[in-house]
C-alpha positions as a printed NumPy array, in Angstrom:
array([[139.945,  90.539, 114.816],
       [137.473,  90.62 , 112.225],
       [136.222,  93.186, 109.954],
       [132.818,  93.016, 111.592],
       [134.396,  93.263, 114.969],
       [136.19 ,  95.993, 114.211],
       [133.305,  98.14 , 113.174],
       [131.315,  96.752, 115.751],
       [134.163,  98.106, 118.532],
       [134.222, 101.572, 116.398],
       [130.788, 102.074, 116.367],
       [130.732, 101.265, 120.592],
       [133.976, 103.656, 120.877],
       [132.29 , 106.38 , 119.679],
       [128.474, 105.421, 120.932],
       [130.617, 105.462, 124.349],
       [132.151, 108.566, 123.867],
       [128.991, 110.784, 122.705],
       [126.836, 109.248, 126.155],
       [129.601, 110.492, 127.978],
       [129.233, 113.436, 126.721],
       [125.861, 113.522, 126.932],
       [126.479, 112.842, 130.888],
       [128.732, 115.583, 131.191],
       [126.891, 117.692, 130.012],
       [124.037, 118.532, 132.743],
       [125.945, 116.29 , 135.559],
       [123.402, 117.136, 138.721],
       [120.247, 115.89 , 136.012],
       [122.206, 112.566, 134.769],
       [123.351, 111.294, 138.174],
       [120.617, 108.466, 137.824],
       [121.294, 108.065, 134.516],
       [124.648, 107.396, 135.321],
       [124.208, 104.868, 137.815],
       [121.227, 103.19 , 135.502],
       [124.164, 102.841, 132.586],
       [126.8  , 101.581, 135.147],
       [124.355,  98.943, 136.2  ],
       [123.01 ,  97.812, 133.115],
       [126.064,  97.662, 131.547],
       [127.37 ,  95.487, 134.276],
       [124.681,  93.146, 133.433],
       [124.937,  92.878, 130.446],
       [128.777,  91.634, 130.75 ],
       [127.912,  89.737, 133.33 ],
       [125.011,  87.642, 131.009],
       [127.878,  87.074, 128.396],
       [129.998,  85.994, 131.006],
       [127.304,  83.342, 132.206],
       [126.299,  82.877, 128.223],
       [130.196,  82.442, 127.755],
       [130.746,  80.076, 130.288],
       [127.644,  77.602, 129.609],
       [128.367,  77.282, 126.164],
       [132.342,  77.05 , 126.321],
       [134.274,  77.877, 129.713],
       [132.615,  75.036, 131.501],
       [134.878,  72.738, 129.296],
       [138.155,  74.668, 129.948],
       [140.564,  74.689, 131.929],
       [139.76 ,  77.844, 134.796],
       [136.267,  77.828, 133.42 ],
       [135.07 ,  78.019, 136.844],
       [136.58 ,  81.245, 137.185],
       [134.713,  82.745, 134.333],
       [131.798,  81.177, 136.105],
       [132.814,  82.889, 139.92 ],
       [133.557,  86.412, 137.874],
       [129.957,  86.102, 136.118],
       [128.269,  85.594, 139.897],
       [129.959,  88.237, 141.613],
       [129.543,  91.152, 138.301],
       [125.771,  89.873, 138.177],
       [125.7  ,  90.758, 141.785],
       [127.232,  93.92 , 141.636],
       [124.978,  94.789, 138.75 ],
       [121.594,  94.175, 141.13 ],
       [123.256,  96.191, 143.68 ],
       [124.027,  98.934, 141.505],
       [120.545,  99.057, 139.809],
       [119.309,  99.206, 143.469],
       [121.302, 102.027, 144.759],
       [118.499, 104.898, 144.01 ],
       [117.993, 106.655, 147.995],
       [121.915, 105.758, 148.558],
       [123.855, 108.993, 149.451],
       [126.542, 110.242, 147.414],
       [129.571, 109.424, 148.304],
       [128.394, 105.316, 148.727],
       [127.826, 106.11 , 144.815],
       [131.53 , 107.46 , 144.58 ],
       [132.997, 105.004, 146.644],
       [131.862, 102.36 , 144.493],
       [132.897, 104.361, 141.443],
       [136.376, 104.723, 143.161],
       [136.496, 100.95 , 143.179],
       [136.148,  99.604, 140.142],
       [138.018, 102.197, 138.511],
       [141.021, 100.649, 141.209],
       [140.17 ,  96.915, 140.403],
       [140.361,  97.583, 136.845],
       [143.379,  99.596, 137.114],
       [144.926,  96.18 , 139.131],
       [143.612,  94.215, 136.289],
       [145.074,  96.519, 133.624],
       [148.554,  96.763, 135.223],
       [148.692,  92.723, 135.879],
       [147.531,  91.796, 132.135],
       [150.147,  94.723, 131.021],
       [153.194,  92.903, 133.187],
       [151.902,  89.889, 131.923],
       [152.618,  91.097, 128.286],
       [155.778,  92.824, 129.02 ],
       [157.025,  89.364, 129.821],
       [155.752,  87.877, 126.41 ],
       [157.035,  90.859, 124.395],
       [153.731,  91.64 , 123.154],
       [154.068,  95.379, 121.806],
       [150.483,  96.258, 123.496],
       [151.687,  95.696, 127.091],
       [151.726, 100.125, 126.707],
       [148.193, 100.436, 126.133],
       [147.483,  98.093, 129.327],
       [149.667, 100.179, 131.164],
       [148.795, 103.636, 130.565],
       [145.051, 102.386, 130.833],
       [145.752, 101.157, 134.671],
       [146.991, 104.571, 135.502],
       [144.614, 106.403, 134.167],
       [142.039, 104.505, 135.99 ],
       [144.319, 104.741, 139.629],
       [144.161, 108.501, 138.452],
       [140.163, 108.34 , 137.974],
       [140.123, 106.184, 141.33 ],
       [142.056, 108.842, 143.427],
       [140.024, 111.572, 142.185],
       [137.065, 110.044, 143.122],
       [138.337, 109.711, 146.669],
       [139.396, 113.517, 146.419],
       [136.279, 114.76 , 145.432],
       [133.488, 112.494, 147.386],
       [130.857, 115.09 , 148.307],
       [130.38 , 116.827, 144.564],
       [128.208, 115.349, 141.838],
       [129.598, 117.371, 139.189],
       [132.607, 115.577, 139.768],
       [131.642, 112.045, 140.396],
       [129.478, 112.413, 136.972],
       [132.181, 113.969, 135.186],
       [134.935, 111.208, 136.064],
       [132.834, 108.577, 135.273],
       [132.588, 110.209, 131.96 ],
       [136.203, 110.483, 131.739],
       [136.277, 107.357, 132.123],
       [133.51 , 105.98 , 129.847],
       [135.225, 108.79 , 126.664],
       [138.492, 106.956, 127.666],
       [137.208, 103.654, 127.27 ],
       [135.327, 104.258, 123.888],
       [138.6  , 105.849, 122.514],
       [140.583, 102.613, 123.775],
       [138.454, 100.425, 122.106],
       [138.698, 102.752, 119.146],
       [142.244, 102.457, 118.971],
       [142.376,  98.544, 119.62 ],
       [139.732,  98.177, 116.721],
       [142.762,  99.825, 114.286],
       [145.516,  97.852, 115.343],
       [147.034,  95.59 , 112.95 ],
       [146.902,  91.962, 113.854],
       [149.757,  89.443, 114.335],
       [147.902,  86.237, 114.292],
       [149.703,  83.796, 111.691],
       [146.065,  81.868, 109.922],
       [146.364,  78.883, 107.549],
       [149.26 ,  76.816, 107.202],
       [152.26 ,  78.902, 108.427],
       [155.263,  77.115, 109.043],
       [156.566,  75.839, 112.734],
       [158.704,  77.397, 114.669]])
């Protein structure tokens, strides 16, 4: 990782972490707020995604998947920038999933580094429970706002301090003309 992409992930990490406190703050007044930032931020990884996959994944190998995961988060961003009259719990329910789906992700990318002895498989793995954790509790507690606002900003502090910790991790990538192996 860069130098510029390391300040670039500090400077999210924390942006992340002060609008989730900012949501916690007043939970029954953010509520649209929060769904407006779940959306747009949605979209906006599902344009890179698309952005990503026209300029280089469209060439590769499983580019097509990039292309099929850039449809469906585009389409889950429009749904979630439409959900304004929805009640409540159709809000938590969807909150409840993609904390699960990323949890699945989390766990299967930290197996998938166990098995390469990669030292950061840990991170992976304590991230996917803590979003099963997130996931149940949004389950739990379906019918209060306070709640639903306040785990999704547990989850969006936990996520800024992630990528604040992944930004000052040393990196093991050999450059220039290391010997084979």
């Amino acid at each position: 990782m860069t130098k510029t992409r390391r300040i670039v992930n500090i400077i999210a990490g924390l942006f992340m972490i002060l609008v989730a406190f900012l949501l916690a703050v007043d939970a029954k007044q953010t509520y649209p707020a929060m769904i407006f930032i779940l959306g747009i931020t949605t979209l906006i990884a599902s344009i890179r995604s698309l952005v990503y996959y026209i300029s280089m994944a469209r060439h590769m190998v499983g580019g097509r998947t990039i292309l099929y995961r850039a449809i469906i988060m585009l389409d889950l961003s429009l749904f979630t920038l439409s959900l304004t009259d929805v009640p409540l719990y159709c809000i938590v329910l969807y909150l409840a999933g993609i904390h699960i789906f990323a949890a699945f992700v989390d766990i299967m990318r930290s197996i998938e580094s166990m098995r390469l002895r990669a030292p950061s498989w840990r991170l992976s793995f304590i991230s996917g429970l803590v979003n099963i954790v997130l996931g149940v509790l949004c389950i739990v507690f379906i019918e209060n706002v306070t709640v639903a606002v306040g785990i999704y900003s547990l989850g969006l502090a936990y996520s800024g301090m992630t990528r604040i910790i992944q930004a000052f991790r040393k990196n093991k990538t050999l450059y220039g003309n290391a010997p084979a192996v």
